[in-house]
Coordinates of C-alpha atoms in Angstrom, one line a residue:
Chain A
M5 CA -38.4 -51.6 24.5
N6 CA -38.3 -49.9 21.0
A7 CA -35.4 -50.8 19.7
V8 CA -35.5 -52.7 16.4
L9 CA -34.8 -56.4 16.7
P10 CA -31.5 -57.2 14.2
V11 CA -32.7 -60.6 13.3
G12 CA -30.7 -63.4 13.6
P13 CA -30.6 -67.0 13.5
D14 CA -33.4 -68.5 16.2
L15 CA -31.1 -70.8 18.3
S16 CA -33.6 -70.7 21.4
A17 CA -34.4 -74.5 21.0
L18 CA -30.8 -75.2 21.7
R19 CA -31.8 -73.8 25.6
A20 CA -33.2 -77.2 26.1
D21 CA -29.8 -78.8 26.0
F22 CA -28.6 -76.5 29.0
P23 CA -30.2 -77.9 32.2
I24 CA -29.1 -74.9 34.1
L25 CA -30.7 -72.2 32.4
G26 CA -34.0 -73.3 33.8
E27 CA -32.9 -73.0 37.3
T28 CA -33.8 -70.2 39.6
V29 CA -31.4 -67.8 41.4
R30 CA -32.7 -66.0 44.3
G31 CA -36.4 -66.8 43.4
K32 CA -36.1 -65.3 39.5
K33 CA -35.3 -66.7 36.1
L34 CA -31.7 -67.3 35.6
V35 CA -30.7 -65.0 33.1
F36 CA -26.9 -66.1 32.7
L37 CA -24.7 -63.4 31.3
D38 CA -21.6 -64.1 32.6
S39 CA -20.8 -66.5 29.5
A40 CA -17.2 -65.4 29.0
A41 CA -16.0 -65.8 32.5
S42 CA -17.3 -69.8 32.2
A43 CA -20.1 -71.1 29.6
Q44 CA -22.6 -73.3 30.5
K45 CA -22.2 -76.8 29.6
P46 CA -24.9 -78.8 27.1
V47 CA -25.9 -82.2 28.5
Q48 CA -23.9 -83.7 25.3
V49 CA -21.1 -82.8 27.2
I50 CA -22.4 -84.2 30.6
D51 CA -23.0 -87.6 29.2
A52 CA -20.0 -87.8 27.4
M53 CA -17.8 -87.1 30.7
S54 CA -20.6 -89.0 32.7
D55 CA -20.9 -92.0 30.3
A56 CA -16.9 -92.4 30.1
M57 CA -16.6 -92.6 34.1
R58 CA -19.7 -95.2 33.8
R59 CA -18.7 -97.3 31.0
Q60 CA -15.0 -97.0 29.3
Y61 CA -12.2 -95.4 31.4
A62 CA -8.7 -95.9 32.0
N63 CA -5.6 -94.5 32.0
V64 CA -4.3 -93.5 28.4
H65 CA -1.4 -94.6 26.1
R66 CA 0.2 -97.1 28.6
G67 CA -2.3 -99.8 29.5
L68 CA -2.6 -102.9 27.1
H69 CA -6.1 -103.8 28.0
W70 CA -9.1 -103.1 26.0
M71 CA -10.0 -100.3 28.5
S72 CA -7.1 -98.1 28.2
E73 CA -7.1 -99.1 24.3
R74 CA -10.6 -97.9 24.0
T75 CA -10.0 -94.8 26.3
S76 CA -6.2 -93.7 24.5
D77 CA -8.8 -94.0 21.5
V78 CA -11.3 -91.9 22.3
Y79 CA -8.4 -89.4 23.8
E80 CA -7.1 -89.3 20.7
G81 CA -9.8 -88.6 18.6
V82 CA -10.3 -85.3 20.3
R83 CA -6.9 -84.0 19.4
D84 CA -8.6 -84.7 15.4
K85 CA -11.4 -82.9 16.1
V86 CA -9.7 -80.1 18.2
A87 CA -7.0 -79.7 14.9
A88 CA -10.0 -79.2 12.6
F89 CA -11.8 -77.3 14.8
L90 CA -9.1 -74.8 14.6
G91 CA -8.0 -75.4 10.9
A92 CA -4.6 -76.9 11.9
G93 CA -2.2 -78.9 9.6
A94 CA -1.7 -81.8 11.1
R95 CA -3.3 -83.5 14.6
E96 CA 0.5 -83.1 16.1
E97 CA 0.5 -79.5 16.3
I98 CA -2.2 -79.9 19.1
V99 CA -1.5 -79.7 22.5
F100 CA -3.4 -80.6 25.8
T101 CA -2.6 -77.8 28.5
A102 CA -5.4 -77.5 31.3
N103 CA -5.9 -73.7 30.3
S104 CA -5.1 -71.3 28.2
T105 CA -3.3 -69.8 31.2
A106 CA -1.2 -73.5 30.8
A107 CA -0.7 -72.9 27.3
I108 CA 0.4 -69.5 27.8
N109 CA 2.9 -70.4 30.5
L110 CA 3.9 -73.5 28.3
V111 CA 5.0 -71.2 25.4
A112 CA 6.5 -68.5 27.7
H113 CA 8.6 -71.4 29.4
S114 CA 9.7 -73.2 26.4
F115 CA 9.5 -70.7 23.3
G116 CA 10.8 -68.5 25.6
S117 CA 13.7 -70.2 26.2
L118 CA 14.9 -69.9 22.8
L119 CA 14.9 -66.2 22.9
K120 CA 18.4 -63.9 23.4
P121 CA 18.4 -61.7 26.0
D122 CA 18.7 -58.8 23.8
Q123 CA 15.3 -60.1 22.2
A124 CA 11.8 -58.4 23.3
V125 CA 8.3 -60.1 23.6
L126 CA 5.6 -57.6 22.0
I127 CA 2.3 -57.7 24.2
S128 CA -0.8 -54.9 24.3
E129 CA -2.5 -52.9 26.7
M130 CA -5.5 -55.0 26.4
E131 CA -4.2 -58.4 27.0
H132 CA -5.9 -60.7 30.3
H133 CA -3.2 -60.9 33.0
A134 CA -2.5 -64.3 31.7
N135 CA -1.1 -63.2 28.8
I136 CA 1.0 -60.3 30.8
I137 CA 2.1 -62.2 34.1
P138 CA 4.4 -65.4 32.2
W139 CA 6.1 -62.4 29.9
Q140 CA 7.1 -60.7 33.0
L141 CA 8.2 -64.1 34.9
L142 CA 10.2 -64.8 31.5
R143 CA 11.6 -61.5 31.6
D144 CA 12.7 -61.2 35.1
R145 CA 14.5 -64.9 34.4
T146 CA 16.0 -64.2 30.9
G147 CA 16.8 -60.7 31.0
I148 CA 14.4 -60.3 27.5
A149 CA 12.4 -57.2 27.2
L150 CA 8.5 -56.7 27.8
R151 CA 7.1 -54.1 25.0
V152 CA 3.5 -53.0 25.3
A153 CA 1.7 -52.0 21.8
R154 CA -1.0 -49.3 22.7
V155 CA -4.8 -49.6 22.6
T156 CA -6.4 -46.6 20.9
D157 CA -9.2 -44.5 23.3
R158 CA -11.7 -46.4 20.9
G159 CA -10.4 -49.9 22.7
E160 CA -8.8 -51.2 19.2
L161 CA -5.5 -52.0 18.7
D162 CA -3.3 -49.7 17.6
L163 CA -1.0 -50.9 14.7
D164 CA 0.6 -47.7 14.4
S165 CA 2.0 -48.5 18.1
L166 CA 2.6 -52.1 17.1
R167 CA 4.5 -51.4 13.9
A168 CA 6.8 -48.5 16.0
E169 CA 7.5 -51.8 18.8
L170 CA 8.0 -53.9 15.7
A171 CA 10.9 -51.5 13.8
D172 CA 14.2 -52.7 15.7
G173 CA 13.5 -56.5 14.4
K174 CA 14.3 -57.2 17.9
V175 CA 10.9 -58.5 19.1
G176 CA 11.2 -62.2 19.0
L177 CA 7.5 -63.2 19.5
V178 CA 4.6 -61.3 19.5
S179 CA 1.1 -62.3 22.1
V180 CA -2.0 -60.2 21.8
T181 CA -5.5 -61.4 21.9
H182 CA -7.7 -62.3 19.6
M183 CA -11.1 -61.2 20.8
S184 CA -10.3 -58.4 24.3
N185 CA -12.4 -60.2 27.3
V186 CA -13.1 -56.6 28.3
L187 CA -14.0 -54.5 25.5
G188 CA -15.1 -57.5 23.6
T189 CA -13.1 -56.0 20.0
V190 CA -12.1 -58.8 17.9
T191 CA -8.1 -57.9 16.7
P192 CA -7.2 -58.1 13.0
A193 CA -4.9 -61.0 13.5
A194 CA -4.1 -61.5 9.8
E195 CA -2.7 -58.5 9.4
I196 CA -0.9 -58.7 13.1
A197 CA 0.7 -62.0 11.8
R198 CA 1.6 -60.2 8.6
M199 CA 3.3 -57.3 10.3
A200 CA 4.9 -60.0 13.2
H201 CA 6.5 -61.9 10.3
E202 CA 7.5 -58.8 8.7
A203 CA 9.7 -57.9 11.3
G204 CA 11.0 -61.7 12.0
A205 CA 8.7 -62.2 15.0
R206 CA 6.6 -64.9 15.4
V207 CA 2.9 -64.4 16.9
M208 CA 0.4 -65.9 19.1
F209 CA -3.0 -65.3 19.3
D210 CA -4.6 -65.7 23.1
G211 CA -8.0 -66.9 21.5
S212 CA -10.2 -67.7 24.9
Q213 CA -12.7 -65.4 24.0
A214 CA -12.5 -65.7 20.1
A215 CA -12.4 -69.4 19.9
V216 CA -15.9 -69.4 21.5
H217 CA -17.6 -66.7 19.1
Q218 CA -16.4 -66.9 15.9
P219 CA -14.3 -69.4 13.2
V220 CA -10.7 -69.9 13.8
D221 CA -8.6 -71.0 11.2
V222 CA -5.4 -70.8 12.4
Q223 CA -3.5 -71.5 8.9
A224 CA -5.6 -68.7 7.3
L225 CA -4.2 -66.3 10.0
D226 CA -0.8 -67.2 9.9
A227 CA -0.2 -67.6 13.3
D228 CA 2.3 -69.6 15.0
F229 CA 0.9 -69.9 17.9
Y230 CA -3.3 -69.9 18.9
V231 CA -4.4 -70.6 22.6
F232 CA -7.7 -71.4 23.6
T233 CA -9.7 -72.9 26.8
G234 CA -12.3 -75.7 27.0
H235 CA -15.2 -74.3 29.6
K236 CA -15.6 -71.0 27.8
L237 CA -16.6 -73.2 24.8
Y238 CA -19.0 -75.1 26.8
G239 CA -16.6 -77.9 28.0
P240 CA -15.3 -78.5 31.2
T241 CA -13.0 -76.9 33.3
G242 CA -9.1 -78.1 33.6
I243 CA -8.8 -78.9 29.6
G244 CA -7.0 -76.3 27.0
V245 CA -5.3 -75.9 24.1
L246 CA -2.0 -75.3 22.6
W247 CA -1.9 -75.3 18.8
A248 CA 1.7 -74.6 17.3
R249 CA 3.4 -75.4 14.4
R250 CA 5.1 -78.2 14.2
E251 CA 8.6 -77.3 13.7
L252 CA 8.6 -75.2 16.6
L253 CA 7.0 -77.6 19.2
E254 CA 10.0 -79.9 17.6
A255 CA 12.4 -76.7 18.1
M256 CA 11.1 -76.2 21.9
P257 CA 12.7 -78.4 25.1
P258 CA 9.4 -79.7 27.0
F259 CA 7.8 -77.6 29.5
L260 CA 6.8 -79.8 32.3
G261 CA 8.8 -83.5 32.9
G262 CA 7.3 -86.3 33.9
G263 CA 5.8 -89.8 33.1
D264 CA 4.1 -90.2 28.8
M265 CA 6.7 -87.2 27.8
I266 CA 9.6 -89.1 27.3
G267 CA 11.7 -91.7 25.0
T268 CA 13.7 -93.3 27.2
V269 CA 15.0 -92.1 30.6
R270 CA 18.2 -93.0 31.8
F271 CA 20.1 -91.6 34.8
E272 CA 22.6 -89.8 33.0
G273 CA 20.0 -88.5 30.3
S274 CA 16.8 -89.0 28.9
T275 CA 15.3 -88.5 25.7
W276 CA 11.7 -86.4 24.9
A277 CA 8.5 -88.2 23.1
E278 CA 8.1 -87.0 19.4
V279 CA 5.5 -83.7 19.7
P280 CA 2.8 -83.0 21.3
H281 CA 3.3 -85.9 23.4
K282 CA 7.1 -84.2 24.9
F283 CA 4.6 -81.3 26.2
E284 CA 2.0 -83.5 27.7
A285 CA 3.4 -84.7 30.9
G286 CA 1.7 -87.0 33.1
T287 CA -1.9 -88.7 32.7
P288 CA -3.7 -86.1 31.5
A289 CA -7.0 -84.3 31.9
I290 CA -8.7 -87.5 30.1
L291 CA -12.7 -86.9 30.9
E292 CA -12.0 -83.1 30.5
T293 CA -10.5 -84.2 27.1
I294 CA -13.2 -86.5 26.5
G295 CA -15.5 -83.5 27.1
L296 CA -14.1 -81.1 25.4
G297 CA -14.6 -83.1 22.5
A298 CA -18.4 -83.3 22.8
A299 CA -18.6 -79.7 22.8
I300 CA -16.7 -79.5 19.8
D301 CA -18.8 -82.0 18.1
Y302 CA -21.9 -79.9 19.4
V303 CA -20.4 -76.1 18.4
Q304 CA -19.6 -77.7 15.2
R305 CA -22.9 -79.3 14.5
I306 CA -24.7 -75.6 15.2
G307 CA -21.4 -73.8 13.0
M308 CA -19.4 -71.5 14.7
E309 CA -20.5 -69.1 11.2
T310 CA -24.0 -69.7 12.7
I311 CA -23.3 -68.9 16.5
Q312 CA -21.3 -65.8 15.1
A313 CA -24.1 -64.3 13.4
H314 CA -26.4 -65.4 16.4
E315 CA -24.2 -63.5 18.9
R316 CA -23.3 -60.3 16.4
A317 CA -27.2 -59.7 16.0
L318 CA -27.8 -60.0 19.8
T319 CA -24.8 -57.5 20.4
A320 CA -26.2 -55.3 17.9
H321 CA -29.4 -55.5 19.7
A322 CA -27.9 -55.1 23.3
L323 CA -25.6 -52.2 21.9
Q324 CA -28.7 -50.4 21.0
R325 CA -30.9 -50.9 24.3
L326 CA -27.9 -50.2 26.7
R327 CA -26.9 -47.2 25.1
A328 CA -30.5 -45.5 25.3
I329 CA -30.1 -45.5 29.1
E330 CA -29.3 -42.7 30.4
G331 CA -25.9 -42.1 32.0
L332 CA -24.4 -45.6 30.7
R333 CA -21.4 -45.9 28.9
V334 CA -20.3 -48.3 26.9
V335 CA -16.6 -49.2 27.4
G336 CA -14.7 -49.9 23.8
E337 CA -16.4 -48.7 20.8
A338 CA -14.6 -50.9 18.1
P339 CA -16.6 -51.5 15.3
E340 CA -15.2 -55.5 14.9
R341 CA -16.3 -56.9 18.2
G342 CA -17.8 -60.3 19.6
G343 CA -20.5 -60.7 22.2
V344 CA -18.8 -59.1 25.2
I345 CA -19.8 -56.0 26.4
S346 CA -18.5 -53.5 29.3
F347 CA -20.2 -50.5 30.5
A348 CA -20.4 -48.3 33.2
L349 CA -23.1 -46.5 34.9
A350 CA -22.6 -42.6 35.9
G351 CA -23.4 -42.5 39.8
A352 CA -23.0 -46.1 40.1
H353 CA -20.6 -48.3 41.5
A354 CA -19.8 -51.5 39.1
H355 CA -20.1 -53.7 41.6
D356 CA -23.4 -52.5 43.3
I357 CA -24.9 -52.9 39.7
A358 CA -23.8 -56.4 40.0
T359 CA -25.2 -57.2 43.5
L360 CA -28.8 -55.4 42.3
L361 CA -28.8 -57.2 39.2
D362 CA -27.7 -60.5 40.9
Q363 CA -31.1 -59.9 42.8
N364 CA -32.9 -60.0 39.9
G365 CA -31.4 -63.0 38.6
I366 CA -29.4 -62.0 36.2
A367 CA -25.4 -62.8 36.1
V368 CA -22.7 -60.7 35.2
R369 CA -19.3 -60.0 36.1
A370 CA -18.0 -56.6 37.9
G371 CA -14.6 -55.4 38.6
T372 CA -11.4 -55.2 36.4
H373 CA -11.8 -58.7 34.6
C374 CA -8.3 -59.3 35.1
A375 CA -7.1 -56.6 32.7
E376 CA -5.8 -54.3 35.4
P377 CA -3.5 -52.2 32.9
L378 CA -6.7 -52.1 30.4
M379 CA -9.0 -50.6 32.8
R380 CA -6.2 -48.1 34.2
R381 CA -5.4 -47.1 30.5
L382 CA -9.0 -46.2 30.3
G383 CA -9.1 -44.6 33.3
L384 CA -11.6 -46.7 35.1
T385 CA -11.6 -48.5 38.3
S386 CA -14.1 -51.3 37.4
T387 CA -17.1 -52.0 34.8
A388 CA -19.6 -54.3 35.2
R389 CA -19.6 -56.3 32.0
A390 CA -22.7 -59.2 30.4
S391 CA -21.3 -61.3 28.0
F392 CA -23.7 -63.7 25.5
A393 CA -23.4 -67.3 24.3
L394 CA -25.2 -69.6 21.6
Y395 CA -28.0 -69.8 24.1
T396 CA -28.5 -66.1 25.2
T397 CA -32.0 -64.6 23.7
S398 CA -32.9 -61.0 22.7
E399 CA -35.2 -61.0 25.6
E400 CA -32.7 -61.7 28.3
V401 CA -31.0 -58.4 26.8
D402 CA -34.3 -57.0 27.3
V403 CA -34.4 -58.0 30.9
L404 CA -31.1 -56.9 31.6
A405 CA -31.6 -53.1 29.4
D406 CA -34.8 -53.1 31.4
T407 CA -33.6 -53.8 35.1
L408 CA -30.4 -51.7 34.4
D409 CA -32.6 -48.5 34.1
R410 CA -34.3 -49.1 37.2
V411 CA -30.8 -49.7 38.8
R412 CA -29.8 -46.9 37.8
R413 CA -33.1 -44.7 38.9
F414 CA -32.9 -46.4 42.2
L415 CA -29.2 -45.7 42.7
A416 CA -29.6 -42.3 41.7
Chain B
M4 CA -36.2 -54.2 42.3
P5 CA -39.3 -54.8 40.3
E6 CA -41.6 -52.0 42.1
A7 CA -44.3 -54.2 42.8
D8 CA -42.5 -57.0 44.6
A9 CA -41.9 -57.1 48.1
P10 CA -38.4 -55.8 48.9
S11 CA -35.7 -58.2 48.3
S12 CA -32.8 -58.6 51.1
A13 CA -30.3 -56.5 48.4
E14 CA -32.9 -53.9 47.7
A15 CA -33.9 -53.5 51.5
L16 CA -30.2 -53.3 52.2
Y17 CA -29.4 -50.7 50.0
R18 CA -32.5 -48.8 51.1
A19 CA -31.7 -48.6 54.4
L20 CA -29.4 -45.7 54.9
V21 CA -26.7 -47.2 52.8
V22 CA -27.6 -45.0 49.3
G23 CA -28.0 -41.9 51.0
R24 CA -24.7 -42.3 53.2
A25 CA -22.8 -43.1 49.9
R26 CA -24.3 -40.2 47.7
T27 CA -23.6 -37.7 50.6
P28 CA -21.5 -39.0 53.5
V29 CA -21.3 -37.0 56.8
F30 CA -17.9 -38.0 57.9
A31 CA -16.4 -37.7 54.7
G32 CA -12.7 -35.8 54.9
A33 CA -9.4 -36.0 56.5
V34 CA -8.6 -34.4 60.4
E35 CA -6.7 -31.2 60.9
G36 CA -4.3 -32.5 63.1
A37 CA -5.0 -36.2 63.6
D38 CA -3.2 -38.3 65.9
G39 CA -3.7 -41.3 63.9
A40 CA -4.1 -42.6 60.1
G41 CA -4.4 -45.5 58.3
E42 CA -5.5 -47.1 54.8
G43 CA -7.6 -50.1 53.6
A44 CA -7.5 -50.9 50.1
N45 CA -9.1 -53.9 47.9
P46 CA -6.6 -54.9 45.3
L47 CA -9.4 -57.3 43.9
C48 CA -11.7 -54.1 43.1
G49 CA -10.0 -51.2 43.7
D50 CA -11.7 -49.9 46.5
R51 CA -9.7 -47.8 49.1
V52 CA -10.8 -46.1 52.1
A53 CA -8.5 -43.6 54.2
V54 CA -9.3 -43.3 57.7
S55 CA -7.9 -40.5 59.8
L56 CA -8.7 -39.5 63.6
R57 CA -8.0 -37.6 66.7
R58 CA -8.2 -39.0 70.7
D59 CA -9.2 -37.5 73.4
A60 CA -6.9 -37.9 76.7
E61 CA -8.4 -40.7 77.8
G62 CA -8.0 -42.5 74.2
R63 CA -11.4 -42.3 72.8
V64 CA -11.7 -41.2 69.2
A65 CA -12.5 -37.5 69.3
E66 CA -12.8 -37.2 65.8
I67 CA -13.0 -39.2 62.7
R68 CA -13.1 -38.8 59.3
H69 CA -12.8 -41.1 56.0
E70 CA -11.7 -40.8 52.6
S71 CA -13.2 -43.4 50.4
D72 CA -13.0 -44.1 47.4
G73 CA -15.4 -47.4 46.2
C74 CA -18.6 -49.1 45.8
A75 CA -21.8 -47.6 48.0
I76 CA -21.6 -50.5 50.3
C77 CA -18.0 -49.5 50.8
V78 CA -18.3 -45.5 51.3
A79 CA -21.3 -46.0 53.4
A80 CA -20.2 -48.4 55.5
A81 CA -17.0 -46.2 56.3
D82 CA -19.6 -43.2 56.7
L83 CA -21.6 -45.1 59.6
M84 CA -18.7 -46.9 60.9
A85 CA -17.5 -43.1 61.9
E86 CA -20.4 -42.1 63.2
T87 CA -20.9 -45.3 65.6
V88 CA -17.2 -45.4 66.5
S89 CA -16.9 -41.8 67.7
G90 CA -16.6 -41.6 71.3
L91 CA -15.3 -45.0 71.9
D92 CA -11.8 -46.2 72.8
A93 CA -9.5 -49.2 70.9
V94 CA -10.8 -51.9 73.0
A95 CA -14.6 -50.6 72.3
I96 CA -13.8 -50.4 68.6
G97 CA -12.5 -53.8 68.6
A98 CA -15.1 -55.2 70.2
L99 CA -17.6 -53.7 67.7
R100 CA -15.8 -54.6 64.7
S101 CA -16.2 -58.2 66.1
G102 CA -19.7 -58.2 66.9
F103 CA -19.8 -56.7 62.9
E104 CA -18.0 -59.1 61.4
A105 CA -20.1 -62.0 63.0
M106 CA -23.3 -60.3 62.0
L107 CA -22.1 -60.4 58.2
R108 CA -20.7 -63.6 58.4
D109 CA -23.2 -65.4 60.5
G110 CA -26.6 -63.1 59.6
A111 CA -28.9 -61.0 61.9
A112 CA -30.8 -64.0 63.0
A113 CA -27.4 -65.7 64.9
T114 CA -27.0 -61.9 66.6
S115 CA -27.9 -61.6 70.1
A116 CA -30.5 -58.8 70.6
P117 CA -28.0 -56.9 72.6
Q118 CA -25.3 -57.4 70.4
R119 CA -27.9 -55.9 67.7
D120 CA -28.5 -52.9 70.1
R121 CA -24.9 -52.3 70.1
L122 CA -24.2 -52.6 66.8
G123 CA -27.0 -49.7 66.1
L124 CA -26.9 -47.9 62.7
L125 CA -24.4 -51.1 61.6
N126 CA -27.5 -53.2 61.6
A127 CA -27.8 -51.7 58.4
F128 CA -25.4 -54.4 56.7
A129 CA -27.1 -57.3 57.9
D130 CA -28.5 -58.4 54.6
L131 CA -24.9 -58.4 53.1
H132 CA -25.1 -61.9 55.2
E133 CA -27.0 -63.3 51.9
Y134 CA -23.8 -61.6 49.7
K135 CA -20.9 -63.3 50.5
S136 CA -18.5 -61.8 47.7
R137 CA -19.5 -58.1 49.2
R138 CA -19.2 -58.7 52.7
K139 CA -15.5 -57.4 52.3
C140 CA -16.8 -54.1 51.1
A141 CA -18.1 -53.4 54.3
T142 CA -15.2 -54.6 56.4
L143 CA -12.5 -52.9 54.3
P144 CA -13.4 -49.5 56.1
W145 CA -12.7 -51.5 59.7
S146 CA -9.4 -52.3 58.5
A147 CA -8.4 -48.6 57.9
L148 CA -9.6 -48.1 61.0
S149 CA -7.7 -50.5 62.9
A150 CA -4.1 -49.2 60.8
A151 CA -5.0 -45.8 62.1
L152 CA -5.1 -47.0 65.5
A153 CA -2.0 -48.8 65.6
P154 CA 0.7 -46.9 66.5
D155 CA 2.3 -47.6 63.4
G156 CA -0.2 -46.8 61.0
K157 CA -0.6 -50.5 60.0
E158 CA -3.2 -53.3 61.2

């Protein structure tokens, strides 16, 4: 308990916005350190969705009545909020999807169909399965090559390896994480985009983690595609976002077909709606989109810079406390990192750690974190992972560290 | 785990044999001249258990060993399984496994006294009933054992 507390903005008053944080688990106060898997929801999001269901709800885009028009306005208003949140050039560049996984699959399918068989997609060793499997499916379907850039022992993206994979000019798309869900490493996105573009490739960032922990400006990054998901950003499940440059969306064929994505429909051939609707087939996740809008309003009111500063201070404190525990190894040493920390404890399996922490009301994740190739690269079968959110406090980090030390002695 | 508190179910679970057996298993290794061998793996967590055994003329387990790579629950479950099934034939082992899985599913309170007697050392895992996501850690060794007892080495 001698660690010096790095000073960050005090966001503790915001905890009152998250009803679930007052719950007890196994008789203990809930210490929720699994926000990287899915974040808790503030009353602002809960109320927005519940109010819509109670007072103003109908299907969007098709009704000629008051309820449908008003609901369409709210729904489309969220597109503007997302565009502003990402620094997008135009609202038409925002495509609503079910989650990040669906967004990546959309790109793999639609942009992927524009790649030639002698071209390649380049990912990295630290990708979530969601940014691996869609490309394997594309490779198996169309014969493109799938290349993998290395990760250094410190857990950073190896830019020399990236450069080497780009060198022959055959890479059509680089698709890498903006922040690792296992290591917390923040990748140098602007530099990666520059390298990709110099080699004639497009670039996509999986912002599932990054968009939650730091401000994102897709134009400043010079990205071509950017994806994130609502449920990690204090919003509901079932809503995610693909941002892409308008000319790319226009050149790409549709992904899913159905209602709402069409211009005219004839049996001999149909035409497609303008972007982004071309990529939004069927009744969308209306309530979830409204919830995402409330979540974006919520974090924007606090400020992503403020949230980032809070989590930086918290992460520095946590690293200090965790590294002081005998036998504990923090996995990933990148200096540029967000509020996600994986660790291994000598002589203790991550699942046993998670169960014994859970007994104390502390929720962490344990396992391979949907990143098996990264675990293999690091020579690990599993890690425990603590992840932070705007509502996490340094007291909670202290409870984690103190309890981990007891777990260590208990299992030793 | 605060020392002052009454033992919780997880703490009781880990104290009762489990930590000790996980740290120093009694039945670790492989049986030389085994007449049955099988493996179980849990792709979700990476745990692996390999069981090898030799049976006597009546088909009872005469010698059994396991090589387990996993969490404390998994390794201890493999070791206590090996101890419990020694001397039993496939039919008795099948009944024991069913009883063990029923106890994990329904809890100790729902397990009859004679059933608890039959389970013996395996009662150490009764509190896993409270930790649904960990039950498969304790049942994985039994999958490996079933494979070892099957003629083709597959469960």
